[in-house]
Every structure is written in C-alpha cells, then in structure tokens.
Amino acid sequence: MNVPFLNLKTQYTNLKTDIDQAIQNVISDTAFIKGKYVDDFEKEFAEAYGVNHCIGVANGTDAIYIVMKMLGIGTGDEVITVANTWISSSETITQTGAKPVFIDIEPDFYCIDTTRIEEKITSKTKAIVAVHLFGQANQIQKLKELCDKHHLYLIEDCAQSHFSEYNNQYVGTFGIASTFSFYPGKNLGAYGDAGAILTNNDELARKMRMYAAHGSLVKHQHEIEGINSRLDGLQAAILSAKLPHIKQWNNQRIQHAALYTELLKDVKELILPATRANTKHTFHLYVIRTGLRNELQAYLKQHHIETQIHYPVPLPFVKAYQYLNHTPADFPISYQYQSEILSLPMYPELRKEEIEYVVSTIKDFFAKQ
Ligand SMILES: *Cc1c(COP(=O)(O)O)cnc(C)c1O
C-alpha cells in the first residue's frame, strides 16, 4: 500500500462538477480580478465566522504583513511570535521594519508558551502574532489578557486552523484581526495561492483593503502607497465551492486523528498529539514524537508511507535569524522537539485501511528495535 502525506486529487474528483462549473463561470464572466466571485467569497467567509469584514488577499503571508503594516507597526517596534512556526509568521514582522521576538513552545500543545511572554515584553513591543499551529488553539484567553494588560495588538495566524475553536468560539475571532492561508494543502485550500484577513474593526478593514489594492479604494484615487495583493477570481470561486464542506472535512480529520490515537496509544515509545481542554483541534497536522524519529521516518518511507517534519529547524536557528544570536538554551522545547517530531499522513479523504497500515508499520518498526 502507498500512503501519500497529502492527496488533493480525491477531493477534486468528489467535487469535480462544482469546481469545474465554478472555474467555467469565472472564465465566462471574465471576472479574473476583483468582481463578483471575490465579493461573494469574502461575504461567505465573513458570514461563516460571524465577523464584519473579510478582505481577500493574494496569500496568507501577505495577510499577516498587511495587518501589521496597517496597525502602524514599523521600524523600532518589536513583535512577539512563536519559535516553531512557518517563517511567514516572522518574516512579515521584519518586512514592516519591526524586529521579531521569538518565544518557545508549550511542551504539550506546540503553541506559544504564554508563561514566557512577559519577560520578553519591552516598551517597543507592539503586538503578538499567535499561531494556531497544526489546528490547535492557542491559550487565547491568556494571550488576550496579556495583550490588554500591556496594550498590545493580538493578531491570530489561522493558516493552519480554519474553524478550530476555543471555548466554542472560532479562533480567528479573538484578536484585532486574523489571517488565513488557502494554500492548496491547508484545511481549506484553493488551487493556487490565496489568503484572507478577518476583522471586526471598520477603520482597520478599510485601511487594509486600500493598502492591498495600491492604496486606493476607488480606481486611480491613491490615498496612500500600497501593494498589489489580490485574491483572484478563480481562486475565490473555487473557495466558494469548497467552503460548504469545510466543517465535514475538519470532522473527518478529527476522526482520523482519533483513530490514529486509539490504535497507537499502547506504543510506549511514542508521544501522541494532545488537544487542549475545551477546544476543537482541527488536525491540519497529526504530529507524533519519538527519539527514533529519523529511523522511523526512513522505515515508513521504505514501506511507501510519506511523512513530513513541521518544522525541521525552529526559526531562531535558521540562517535568516542567525543575526539574533540565539542558543538552544533560549528555546529548549523547540530545540529538543526538532529531532523528535514527525507528521503522519493526514487529509479528510484518508481511508481507514490506510491509517491501519500506517499504524501497523509503525508497530513493526518498534517491534524490531
Ligand atoms: C501556510 C502558512 C502561512 C502562509 O501562507 P501562504 O498562503 O503560503 O503565504 C502562514 N503561517 C502559517 C503558520 C502557515 O502554515
């Protein structure tokens, strides 16, 4: 049996009629940039979240940058984020002119360790970019309290957590704004690059929409200089076709995660993912840990099971951040976990037999040690 890490083909096959029609509609209407399909998706996504504004943008990275830039974050400022995440969460801080300040992760839930934040807050700190990594909700209430106390903006990076919940409330509705990626492999994925920002703040929404469109809300009236970051019509129409299915897809991921956990729970060499109490973890990724990570990954590969590592090097230790001169002692958990974490195949269309095969192969591996 061959188990890919991710299979986007089955989902397309299941939705072929709707997706093909969506694409055809955009072409027939030549609504490639802006227009009806983008407006519709923005409206649908905002409604699904119960939020006032959705601004479609080119990708999830631009989304974070646009939020910070329009909050006035720039040179001389500091923004706090987490050590183990995709580089979008921190490179956008630098893009604004501000300095990224990394914090280690919680040992159990892989999100920012809220107990280590206050020692890093200075008079220059302007915001926290919280990343709901792997589909897991952050300690968002605690983050909100910290932000209120220190007058910081809370920005939620929801690229891996579409419709994850904290106390029955969607993550992405706690901060001043939240950002989404619709990169094809995300829980809600387009067929190319796409992203969005959600906010309830009218003035911020207006600024962000303007900034993403060359600084103009009315053609040729440039109130400021901006950038070109557009959600395109084809991607918007595809996303509208997929949006009605996201909750079911998330539930399938949750069921797969439960099955992995049930079948692997007696493998004492493994640490399985935990879900924070009173939250809905949507399992963008199912991440296990073992001291024999490289050996296990190689064994699974030999048996045609594809896995990945998220992420092989925590951001403070990648070359781009060497200038910050961090040592492993600054981020002990992230540093330790980088050689232990392994992401198993996970996508809604994954079949029970495939999960059972992955599990039995993992058990074979440990039986041979
Ligand atoms: C995917 C991702 C992004 C960036 O999204 P793009 O659409 O690829 O620009 C940002 N943050 C996190 C945590 C991500 O996983």
mmCIF file of C-alpha atoms and ligand atoms in Angstrom:
data_model
loop_
_atom_site.group_PDB
_atom_site.id
_atom_site.type_symbol
_atom_site.label_atom_id
_atom_site.label_comp_id
_atom_site.label_asym_id
_atom_site.label_seq_id
_atom_site.Cartn_x
_atom_site.Cartn_y
_atom_site.Cartn_z
ATOM 1 C CA MET A 1 0.000 0.000 0.000
ATOM 2 C CA ASN A 2 1.101 3.514 -0.811
ATOM 3 C CA VAL A 3 0.081 6.270 1.596
ATOM 4 C CA PRO A 4 0.895 9.805 0.478
ATOM 5 C CA PHE A 5 1.254 12.564 3.054
ATOM 6 C CA LEU A 6 -1.486 14.508 1.315
ATOM 7 C CA ASN A 7 -3.789 13.673 -1.571
ATOM 8 C CA LEU A 8 -5.642 16.586 -3.146
ATOM 9 C CA LYS A 9 -6.872 14.579 -6.115
ATOM 10 C CA THR A 10 -9.624 12.621 -4.373
ATOM 11 C CA GLN A 11 -11.246 15.783 -3.070
ATOM 12 C CA TYR A 12 -11.234 17.261 -6.568
ATOM 13 C CA THR A 13 -12.723 14.076 -8.003
ATOM 14 C CA ASN A 14 -15.506 14.177 -5.394
ATOM 15 C CA LEU A 15 -16.309 17.827 -6.151
ATOM 16 C CA LYS A 16 -15.448 17.853 -9.839
ATOM 17 C CA THR A 17 -18.811 19.082 -11.105
ATOM 18 C CA ASP A 18 -18.932 22.036 -8.708
ATOM 19 C CA ILE A 19 -15.298 23.019 -9.124
ATOM 20 C CA ASP A 20 -15.337 22.771 -12.907
ATOM 21 C CA GLN A 21 -18.529 24.830 -13.000
ATOM 22 C CA ALA A 22 -17.008 27.446 -10.680
ATOM 23 C CA ILE A 23 -13.959 27.782 -12.909
ATOM 24 C CA GLN A 24 -16.094 27.931 -16.042
ATOM 25 C CA ASN A 25 -18.270 30.670 -14.520
ATOM 26 C CA VAL A 26 -15.281 32.889 -13.811
ATOM 27 C CA ILE A 27 -13.953 32.429 -17.323
ATOM 28 C CA SER A 28 -17.363 33.032 -18.924
ATOM 29 C CA ASP A 29 -17.747 36.237 -16.919
ATOM 30 C CA THR A 30 -14.038 37.154 -17.362
ATOM 31 C CA ALA A 31 -14.133 38.035 -13.669
ATOM 32 C CA PHE A 32 -10.447 37.340 -13.162
ATOM 33 C CA ILE A 33 -9.532 40.211 -10.882
ATOM 34 C CA LYS A 34 -11.931 41.546 -8.243
ATOM 35 C CA GLY A 35 -15.596 41.334 -9.179
ATOM 36 C CA LYS A 36 -18.442 39.081 -8.197
ATOM 37 C CA TYR A 37 -16.641 35.899 -7.216
ATOM 38 C CA VAL A 38 -14.214 37.630 -4.903
ATOM 39 C CA ASP A 39 -17.032 39.679 -3.349
ATOM 40 C CA ASP A 40 -19.122 36.551 -2.860
ATOM 41 C CA PHE A 41 -16.378 34.567 -1.198
ATOM 42 C CA GLU A 42 -15.439 37.440 1.101
ATOM 43 C CA LYS A 43 -19.056 37.720 2.170
ATOM 44 C CA GLU A 44 -19.472 33.953 2.680
ATOM 45 C CA PHE A 45 -16.251 33.597 4.669
ATOM 46 C CA ALA A 46 -17.064 36.566 6.906
ATOM 47 C CA GLU A 47 -20.567 35.171 7.490
ATOM 48 C CA ALA A 48 -19.246 31.709 8.296
ATOM 49 C CA TYR A 49 -17.140 33.319 11.031
ATOM 50 C CA GLY A 50 -19.766 35.828 12.127
ATOM 51 C CA VAL A 51 -17.275 38.637 11.536
ATOM 52 C CA ASN A 52 -17.959 42.000 9.874
ATOM 53 C CA HIS A 53 -15.127 42.149 7.356
ATOM 54 C CA CYS A 54 -13.239 39.715 5.165
ATOM 55 C CA ILE A 55 -10.535 41.040 2.878
ATOM 56 C CA GLY A 56 -9.330 38.582 0.271
ATOM 57 C CA VAL A 57 -5.596 38.858 -0.433
ATOM 58 C CA ALA A 58 -3.001 37.072 -2.533
ATOM 59 C CA ASN A 59 -1.776 34.647 0.146
ATOM 60 C CA GLY A 60 -1.567 34.036 3.873
ATOM 61 C CA THR A 61 1.825 35.698 4.189
ATOM 62 C CA ASP A 62 0.665 38.999 2.706
ATOM 63 C CA ALA A 63 -2.318 38.807 5.038
ATOM 64 C CA ILE A 64 -0.082 38.959 8.132
ATOM 65 C CA TYR A 65 2.061 41.717 6.651
ATOM 66 C CA ILE A 66 -0.935 43.844 5.685
ATOM 67 C CA VAL A 67 -2.465 43.598 9.157
ATOM 68 C CA MET A 68 0.737 44.684 10.902
ATOM 69 C CA LYS A 69 1.528 47.414 8.392
ATOM 70 C CA MET A 70 -1.952 48.929 8.723
ATOM 71 C CA LEU A 71 -1.762 48.739 12.504
ATOM 72 C CA GLY A 72 1.165 51.092 12.137
ATOM 73 C CA ILE A 73 3.828 48.594 13.176
ATOM 74 C CA GLY A 74 7.246 49.517 11.762
ATOM 75 C CA THR A 75 10.844 50.452 12.391
ATOM 76 C CA GLY A 76 11.830 50.495 16.044
ATOM 77 C CA ASP A 77 8.961 48.218 17.077
ATOM 78 C CA GLU A 78 9.093 44.645 18.311
ATOM 79 C CA VAL A 79 6.554 41.916 17.638
ATOM 80 C CA ILE A 80 6.390 38.664 19.563
ATOM 81 C CA THR A 81 5.759 35.333 17.876
ATOM 82 C CA VAL A 82 6.483 31.665 18.390
ATOM 83 C CA ALA A 83 9.727 29.823 17.649
ATOM 84 C CA ASN A 84 8.185 26.816 15.931
ATOM 85 C CA THR A 85 6.070 28.015 13.009
ATOM 86 C CA TRP A 86 6.284 28.642 9.284
ATOM 87 C CA ILE A 87 8.513 31.623 8.508
ATOM 88 C CA SER A 88 5.577 33.750 7.269
ATOM 89 C CA SER A 89 4.694 34.485 10.886
ATOM 90 C CA SER A 90 8.068 36.185 11.477
ATOM 91 C CA GLU A 91 9.389 37.361 8.094
ATOM 92 C CA THR A 92 6.376 39.655 7.802
ATOM 93 C CA ILE A 93 7.382 41.289 11.099
ATOM 94 C CA THR A 94 10.753 42.122 9.561
ATOM 95 C CA GLN A 95 9.055 43.317 6.362
ATOM 96 C CA THR A 96 7.279 46.026 8.335
ATOM 97 C CA GLY A 97 10.629 47.198 9.716
ATOM 98 C CA ALA A 98 9.973 45.751 13.167
ATOM 99 C CA LYS A 99 12.027 43.114 14.970
ATOM 100 C CA PRO A 100 10.709 39.578 15.527
ATOM 101 C CA VAL A 101 10.986 38.342 19.114
ATOM 102 C CA PHE A 102 10.638 34.583 19.419
ATOM 103 C CA ILE A 103 9.142 32.640 22.331
ATOM 104 C CA ASP A 104 9.455 28.912 22.959
ATOM 105 C CA ILE A 105 6.531 26.498 22.624
ATOM 106 C CA GLU A 106 4.432 24.765 25.283
ATOM 107 C CA PRO A 107 5.609 21.182 25.797
ATOM 108 C CA ASP A 108 2.179 19.600 25.335
ATOM 109 C CA PHE A 109 0.352 21.674 22.757
ATOM 110 C CA TYR A 110 3.065 23.118 20.487
ATOM 111 C CA CYS A 111 1.772 26.696 20.682
ATOM 112 C CA ILE A 112 3.436 29.788 22.162
ATOM 113 C CA ASP A 113 4.324 29.346 25.854
ATOM 114 C CA THR A 114 2.344 32.141 27.471
ATOM 115 C CA THR A 115 4.383 31.878 30.684
ATOM 116 C CA ARG A 116 7.472 33.087 28.836
ATOM 117 C CA ILE A 117 5.972 36.123 27.132
ATOM 118 C CA GLU A 118 6.064 38.803 29.805
ATOM 119 C CA GLU A 119 9.823 38.601 30.279
ATOM 120 C CA LYS A 120 10.173 39.499 26.567
ATOM 121 C CA ILE A 121 7.795 42.472 26.531
ATOM 122 C CA THR A 122 9.593 45.824 26.313
ATOM 123 C CA SER A 123 8.489 49.405 25.694
ATOM 124 C CA LYS A 124 8.962 48.653 21.967
ATOM 125 C CA THR A 125 6.621 45.661 21.857
ATOM 126 C CA LYS A 126 3.538 46.383 19.760
ATOM 127 C CA ALA A 127 1.870 43.064 19.031
ATOM 128 C CA ILE A 128 1.769 39.312 19.438
ATOM 129 C CA VAL A 129 1.318 37.097 16.391
ATOM 130 C CA ALA A 130 -0.269 33.945 17.796
ATOM 131 C CA VAL A 131 -0.101 30.930 15.511
ATOM 132 C CA HIS A 132 -2.745 28.251 15.971
ATOM 133 C CA LEU A 133 -0.312 25.609 14.776
ATOM 134 C CA PHE A 134 -1.340 22.190 13.408
ATOM 135 C CA GLY A 135 -5.013 23.125 14.022
ATOM 136 C CA GLN A 136 -4.504 23.509 17.795
ATOM 137 C CA ALA A 137 -5.969 26.579 19.505
ATOM 138 C CA ASN A 138 -3.545 28.753 21.488
ATOM 139 C CA GLN A 139 -4.195 29.718 25.100
ATOM 140 C CA ILE A 140 -6.044 32.575 23.518
ATOM 141 C CA GLN A 141 -7.759 33.886 26.639
ATOM 142 C CA LYS A 142 -4.405 34.191 28.378
ATOM 143 C CA LEU A 143 -2.944 35.908 25.299
ATOM 144 C CA LYS A 144 -5.819 38.356 25.243
ATOM 145 C CA GLU A 145 -5.235 39.200 28.895
ATOM 146 C CA LEU A 146 -1.527 39.749 28.274
ATOM 147 C CA CYS A 147 -2.271 41.968 25.284
ATOM 148 C CA ASP A 148 -4.842 44.005 27.206
ATOM 149 C CA LYS A 149 -2.519 44.421 30.157
ATOM 150 C CA HIS A 150 0.424 45.589 28.039
ATOM 151 C CA HIS A 151 -1.579 47.419 25.338
ATOM 152 C CA LEU A 152 -0.508 45.128 22.524
ATOM 153 C CA TYR A 153 -2.367 44.061 19.431
ATOM 154 C CA LEU A 154 -3.289 40.392 19.217
ATOM 155 C CA ILE A 155 -3.020 39.056 15.674
ATOM 156 C CA GLU A 156 -4.062 35.468 15.015
ATOM 157 C CA ASP A 157 -2.345 33.475 12.277
ATOM 158 C CA CYS A 158 -5.021 30.931 11.354
ATOM 159 C CA ALA A 159 -3.276 29.488 8.296
ATOM 160 C CA GLN A 160 -3.447 26.015 9.875
ATOM 161 C CA SER A 161 -6.645 26.366 11.876
ATOM 162 C CA HIS A 162 -9.698 27.125 9.759
ATOM 163 C CA PHE A 163 -12.703 26.795 12.080
ATOM 164 C CA SER A 164 -10.738 25.498 15.067
ATOM 165 C CA GLU A 165 -12.445 26.512 18.310
ATOM 166 C CA TYR A 166 -11.571 27.745 21.777
ATOM 167 C CA ASN A 167 -14.432 27.542 24.308
ATOM 168 C CA ASN A 168 -16.921 27.109 21.449
ATOM 169 C CA GLN A 169 -15.680 30.244 19.711
ATOM 170 C CA TYR A 170 -13.733 30.138 16.457
ATOM 171 C CA VAL A 171 -10.080 31.001 16.726
ATOM 172 C CA GLY A 172 -9.551 33.991 14.499
ATOM 173 C CA THR A 173 -12.281 35.943 16.291
ATOM 174 C CA PHE A 174 -10.326 36.851 19.429
ATOM 175 C CA GLY A 175 -7.717 39.330 18.209
ATOM 176 C CA ILE A 176 -7.850 42.660 16.385
ATOM 177 C CA ALA A 177 -7.516 40.720 13.130
ATOM 178 C CA SER A 178 -6.845 37.186 11.947
ATOM 179 C CA THR A 179 -5.155 35.896 8.859
ATOM 180 C CA PHE A 180 -5.804 32.847 6.701
ATOM 181 C CA SER A 181 -3.929 30.975 4.022
ATOM 182 C CA PHE A 182 -5.744 28.986 1.371
ATOM 183 C CA TYR A 183 -2.577 27.371 0.059
ATOM 184 C CA PRO A 184 -3.759 24.130 -1.607
ATOM 185 C CA GLY A 185 -2.677 21.849 1.240
ATOM 186 C CA LYS A 186 -4.346 23.856 4.026
ATOM 187 C CA ASN A 187 -7.618 22.614 5.539
ATOM 188 C CA LEU A 188 -9.454 24.982 3.201
ATOM 189 C CA GLY A 189 -7.297 25.149 0.101
ATOM 190 C CA ALA A 190 -7.518 26.946 -3.237
ATOM 191 C CA TYR A 191 -5.923 25.772 -6.483
ATOM 192 C CA GLY A 192 -3.063 28.194 -6.209
ATOM 193 C CA ASP A 193 -2.115 30.922 -3.762
ATOM 194 C CA ALA A 194 -4.857 32.724 -1.856
ATOM 195 C CA GLY A 195 -5.406 34.294 1.547
ATOM 196 C CA ALA A 196 -7.759 36.411 3.619
ATOM 197 C CA ILE A 197 -7.958 38.684 6.636
ATOM 198 C CA LEU A 198 -10.866 38.861 9.074
ATOM 199 C CA THR A 199 -11.609 41.764 11.399
ATOM 200 C CA ASN A 200 -14.496 43.483 13.135
ATOM 201 C CA ASN A 201 -12.680 46.815 13.118
ATOM 202 C CA ASP A 202 -14.216 49.028 10.393
ATOM 203 C CA GLU A 203 -11.364 51.501 10.126
ATOM 204 C CA LEU A 204 -8.680 48.817 10.051
ATOM 205 C CA ALA A 205 -10.671 46.895 7.428
ATOM 206 C CA ARG A 206 -10.889 49.976 5.241
ATOM 207 C CA LYS A 207 -7.153 50.623 5.509
ATOM 208 C CA MET A 208 -6.206 47.019 4.805
ATOM 209 C CA ARG A 209 -8.469 46.804 1.763
ATOM 210 C CA MET A 210 -6.969 50.027 0.473
ATOM 211 C CA TYR A 211 -3.363 49.013 1.165
ATOM 212 C CA ALA A 212 -3.795 45.654 -0.587
ATOM 213 C CA ALA A 213 -5.092 47.480 -3.673
ATOM 214 C CA HIS A 214 -2.319 50.002 -4.391
ATOM 215 C CA GLY A 215 -3.606 52.330 -1.717
ATOM 216 C CA SER A 216 -6.899 53.022 -3.441
ATOM 217 C CA LEU A 217 -10.486 52.043 -2.795
ATOM 218 C CA VAL A 218 -11.664 53.975 -5.857
ATOM 219 C CA LYS A 219 -9.692 53.372 -9.031
ATOM 220 C CA HIS A 220 -6.923 55.944 -9.575
ATOM 221 C CA GLN A 221 -7.560 57.622 -6.241
ATOM 222 C CA HIS A 222 -4.451 56.576 -4.335
ATOM 223 C CA GLU A 223 -4.814 57.812 -0.773
ATOM 224 C CA ILE A 224 -1.557 56.106 0.188
ATOM 225 C CA GLU A 225 1.065 53.929 -1.484
ATOM 226 C CA GLY A 226 0.118 50.305 -1.141
ATOM 227 C CA ILE A 227 0.951 46.911 -2.545
ATOM 228 C CA ASN A 228 -0.709 44.596 -5.036
ATOM 229 C CA SER A 229 -2.157 41.678 -3.090
ATOM 230 C CA ARG A 230 -5.345 40.372 -4.635
ATOM 231 C CA LEU A 231 -7.399 37.248 -4.166
ATOM 232 C CA ASP A 232 -8.075 36.258 -7.762
ATOM 233 C CA GLY A 233 -11.480 35.367 -9.158
ATOM 234 C CA LEU A 234 -10.719 31.754 -9.999
ATOM 235 C CA GLN A 235 -9.416 31.032 -6.523
ATOM 236 C CA ALA A 236 -12.367 32.806 -4.916
ATOM 237 C CA ALA A 237 -14.885 30.789 -6.943
ATOM 238 C CA ILE A 238 -13.097 27.529 -6.082
ATOM 239 C CA LEU A 239 -13.066 28.501 -2.409
ATOM 240 C CA SER A 240 -16.795 29.265 -2.513
ATOM 241 C CA ALA A 241 -17.411 25.808 -3.953
ATOM 242 C CA LYS A 242 -15.341 24.227 -1.172
ATOM 243 C CA LEU A 243 -16.449 26.338 1.805
ATOM 244 C CA PRO A 244 -19.731 24.438 2.418
ATOM 245 C CA HIS A 245 -17.659 21.281 3.002
ATOM 246 C CA ILE A 246 -15.013 22.551 5.397
ATOM 247 C CA LYS A 247 -16.749 21.523 8.603
ATOM 248 C CA GLN A 248 -17.284 17.990 7.352
ATOM 249 C CA TRP A 249 -13.657 17.821 6.210
ATOM 250 C CA ASN A 250 -12.472 19.035 9.597
ATOM 251 C CA ASN A 251 -14.637 16.407 11.285
ATOM 252 C CA GLN A 252 -13.105 13.717 9.095
ATOM 253 C CA ARG A 253 -9.639 14.893 10.135
ATOM 254 C CA ILE A 254 -10.710 14.774 13.780
ATOM 255 C CA GLN A 255 -11.986 11.205 13.316
ATOM 256 C CA HIS A 256 -8.743 10.154 11.627
ATOM 257 C CA ALA A 257 -6.767 11.688 14.484
ATOM 258 C CA ALA A 258 -8.915 9.805 16.999
ATOM 259 C CA LEU A 259 -8.320 6.549 15.140
ATOM 260 C CA TYR A 260 -4.540 7.092 14.975
ATOM 261 C CA THR A 261 -4.563 7.878 18.694
ATOM 262 C CA GLU A 262 -6.700 4.872 19.596
ATOM 263 C CA LEU A 263 -4.537 2.473 17.581
ATOM 264 C CA LEU A 264 -1.208 3.965 18.682
ATOM 265 C CA LYS A 265 -1.976 4.574 22.341
ATOM 266 C CA ASP A 266 -0.110 1.495 23.559
ATOM 267 C CA VAL A 267 3.075 2.237 21.654
ATOM 268 C CA LYS A 268 5.063 3.432 24.625
ATOM 269 C CA GLU A 269 7.911 4.871 22.510
ATOM 270 C CA LEU A 270 5.555 7.443 21.016
ATOM 271 C CA ILE A 271 4.130 10.701 22.281
ATOM 272 C CA LEU A 272 0.814 11.367 20.579
ATOM 273 C CA PRO A 273 -0.786 14.770 19.988
ATOM 274 C CA ALA A 274 -2.883 16.170 22.816
ATOM 275 C CA THR A 275 -5.835 18.505 22.392
ATOM 276 C CA ARG A 276 -6.163 21.450 24.774
ATOM 277 C CA ALA A 277 -9.228 21.208 27.034
ATOM 278 C CA ASN A 278 -12.369 22.990 25.797
ATOM 279 C CA THR A 279 -11.030 23.439 22.301
ATOM 280 C CA LYS A 280 -11.619 21.954 18.870
ATOM 281 C CA HIS A 281 -8.328 20.888 17.278
ATOM 282 C CA THR A 282 -8.875 20.560 13.527
ATOM 283 C CA PHE A 283 -5.753 18.490 12.853
ATOM 284 C CA HIS A 284 -4.235 20.255 9.919
ATOM 285 C CA LEU A 285 -1.354 18.039 11.010
ATOM 286 C CA TYR A 286 -1.125 14.946 13.201
ATOM 287 C CA VAL A 287 2.279 15.260 14.845
ATOM 288 C CA ILE A 288 3.854 12.499 16.934
ATOM 289 C CA ARG A 289 7.197 12.448 18.745
ATOM 290 C CA THR A 290 9.841 9.782 19.187
ATOM 291 C CA GLY A 291 13.556 9.686 19.946
ATOM 292 C CA LEU A 292 13.910 7.431 16.877
ATOM 293 C CA ARG A 293 12.311 9.933 14.510
ATOM 294 C CA ASN A 294 14.781 9.687 11.605
ATOM 295 C CA GLU A 295 14.848 5.901 11.748
ATOM 296 C CA LEU A 296 11.057 5.705 11.905
ATOM 297 C CA GLN A 297 10.659 8.135 9.029
ATOM 298 C CA ALA A 298 13.089 6.108 6.893
ATOM 299 C CA TYR A 299 11.292 2.864 7.757
ATOM 300 C CA LEU A 300 7.923 4.328 6.827
ATOM 301 C CA LYS A 301 9.363 5.627 3.568
ATOM 302 C CA GLN A 302 10.680 2.131 2.723
ATOM 303 C CA HIS A 303 7.120 0.954 3.224
ATOM 304 C CA HIS A 304 5.737 3.665 0.939
ATOM 305 C CA ILE A 305 4.346 5.880 3.672
ATOM 306 C CA GLU A 306 5.124 9.536 3.235
ATOM 307 C CA THR A 307 5.670 11.729 6.302
ATOM 308 C CA GLN A 308 6.929 15.269 6.871
ATOM 309 C CA ILE A 309 8.535 17.353 9.607
ATOM 310 C CA HIS A 310 6.963 20.592 10.826
ATOM 311 C CA TYR A 311 9.455 22.080 11.214
ATOM 312 C CA PRO A 312 12.942 20.617 10.821
ATOM 313 C CA VAL A 313 14.619 23.697 12.329
ATOM 314 C CA PRO A 314 12.888 26.124 14.710
ATOM 315 C CA LEU A 315 13.003 29.640 13.257
ATOM 316 C CA PRO A 316 15.515 31.154 15.720
ATOM 317 C CA PHE A 317 18.065 28.616 14.412
ATOM 318 C CA VAL A 318 17.566 29.039 10.657
ATOM 319 C CA LYS A 319 20.192 31.036 8.797
ATOM 320 C CA ALA A 320 17.907 34.033 8.304
ATOM 321 C CA TYR A 321 17.833 34.611 12.065
ATOM 322 C CA GLN A 322 21.468 33.858 12.882
ATOM 323 C CA TYR A 323 21.892 37.577 13.464
ATOM 324 C CA LEU A 324 19.746 37.262 16.607
ATOM 325 C CA ASN A 325 22.482 35.039 18.100
ATOM 326 C CA HIS A 326 20.160 32.622 19.846
ATOM 327 C CA THR A 327 21.356 29.476 21.589
ATOM 328 C CA PRO A 328 19.437 26.233 22.235
ATOM 329 C CA ALA A 329 19.004 27.298 25.865
ATOM 330 C CA ASP A 330 16.781 30.163 24.673
ATOM 331 C CA PHE A 331 14.238 27.713 23.207
ATOM 332 C CA PRO A 332 14.799 24.377 24.961
ATOM 333 C CA ILE A 333 11.482 22.767 23.998
ATOM 334 C CA SER A 334 11.550 23.746 20.325
ATOM 335 C CA TYR A 335 15.205 22.740 20.181
ATOM 336 C CA GLN A 336 14.576 19.315 21.681
ATOM 337 C CA TYR A 337 11.478 18.613 19.612
ATOM 338 C CA GLN A 338 13.047 19.429 16.254
ATOM 339 C CA SER A 339 14.663 15.986 16.178
ATOM 340 C CA GLU A 340 11.590 14.149 17.559
ATOM 341 C CA ILE A 341 8.548 15.457 15.691
ATOM 342 C CA LEU A 342 7.004 13.637 12.752
ATOM 343 C CA SER A 343 3.809 14.488 10.877
ATOM 344 C CA LEU A 344 1.825 11.447 9.730
ATOM 345 C CA PRO A 345 -0.386 11.369 6.615
ATOM 346 C CA MET A 346 -3.500 13.471 7.253
ATOM 347 C CA TYR A 347 -6.262 14.649 4.958
ATOM 348 C CA PRO A 348 -10.044 14.225 5.011
ATOM 349 C CA GLU A 349 -10.148 11.538 2.327
ATOM 350 C CA LEU A 350 -7.602 9.323 4.107
ATOM 351 C CA ARG A 351 -9.094 5.822 4.403
ATOM 352 C CA LYS A 352 -9.335 3.623 7.482
ATOM 353 C CA GLU A 353 -7.214 0.900 5.817
ATOM 354 C CA GLU A 354 -4.522 3.479 5.147
ATOM 355 C CA ILE A 355 -4.452 4.604 8.778
ATOM 356 C CA GLU A 356 -4.335 0.957 9.882
ATOM 357 C CA TYR A 357 -1.447 0.312 7.520
ATOM 358 C CA VAL A 358 0.485 3.336 8.831
ATOM 359 C CA VAL A 359 -0.133 2.168 12.396
ATOM 360 C CA SER A 360 0.862 -1.450 11.778
ATOM 361 C CA THR A 361 4.033 -0.293 10.006
ATOM 362 C CA ILE A 362 4.912 1.929 12.980
ATOM 363 C CA LYS A 363 4.311 -1.023 15.320
ATOM 364 C CA ASP A 364 6.500 -3.280 13.152
ATOM 365 C CA PHE A 365 9.247 -0.694 13.348
ATOM 366 C CA PHE A 366 9.226 -0.544 17.139
ATOM 367 C CA ALA A 367 8.916 -4.340 17.453
ATOM 368 C CA LYS A 368 12.245 -4.608 15.620
ATOM 369 C CA GLN A 369 14.126 -2.239 17.911
HETATM 370 C C1 LIG B 1 0.887 28.391 5.258
HETATM 371 C C2 LIG B 1 1.190 29.301 6.372
HETATM 372 C C3 LIG B 1 1.313 30.700 6.202
HETATM 373 C C4 LIG B 1 1.416 31.373 4.881
HETATM 374 O O1 LIG B 1 0.513 31.128 3.943
HETATM 375 P P1 LIG B 1 0.810 31.323 2.379
HETATM 376 O O2 LIG B 1 -0.560 31.367 1.822
HETATM 377 O O3 LIG B 1 1.614 30.151 1.924
HETATM 378 O O4 LIG B 1 1.534 32.613 2.202
HETATM 379 C C5 LIG B 1 1.446 31.490 7.325
HETATM 380 N N1 LIG B 1 1.508 30.955 8.552
HETATM 381 C C6 LIG B 1 1.446 29.629 8.758
HETATM 382 C C7 LIG B 1 1.502 29.114 10.161
HETATM 383 C C8 LIG B 1 1.300 28.758 7.682
HETATM 384 O O5 LIG B 1 1.232 27.444 7.902
#
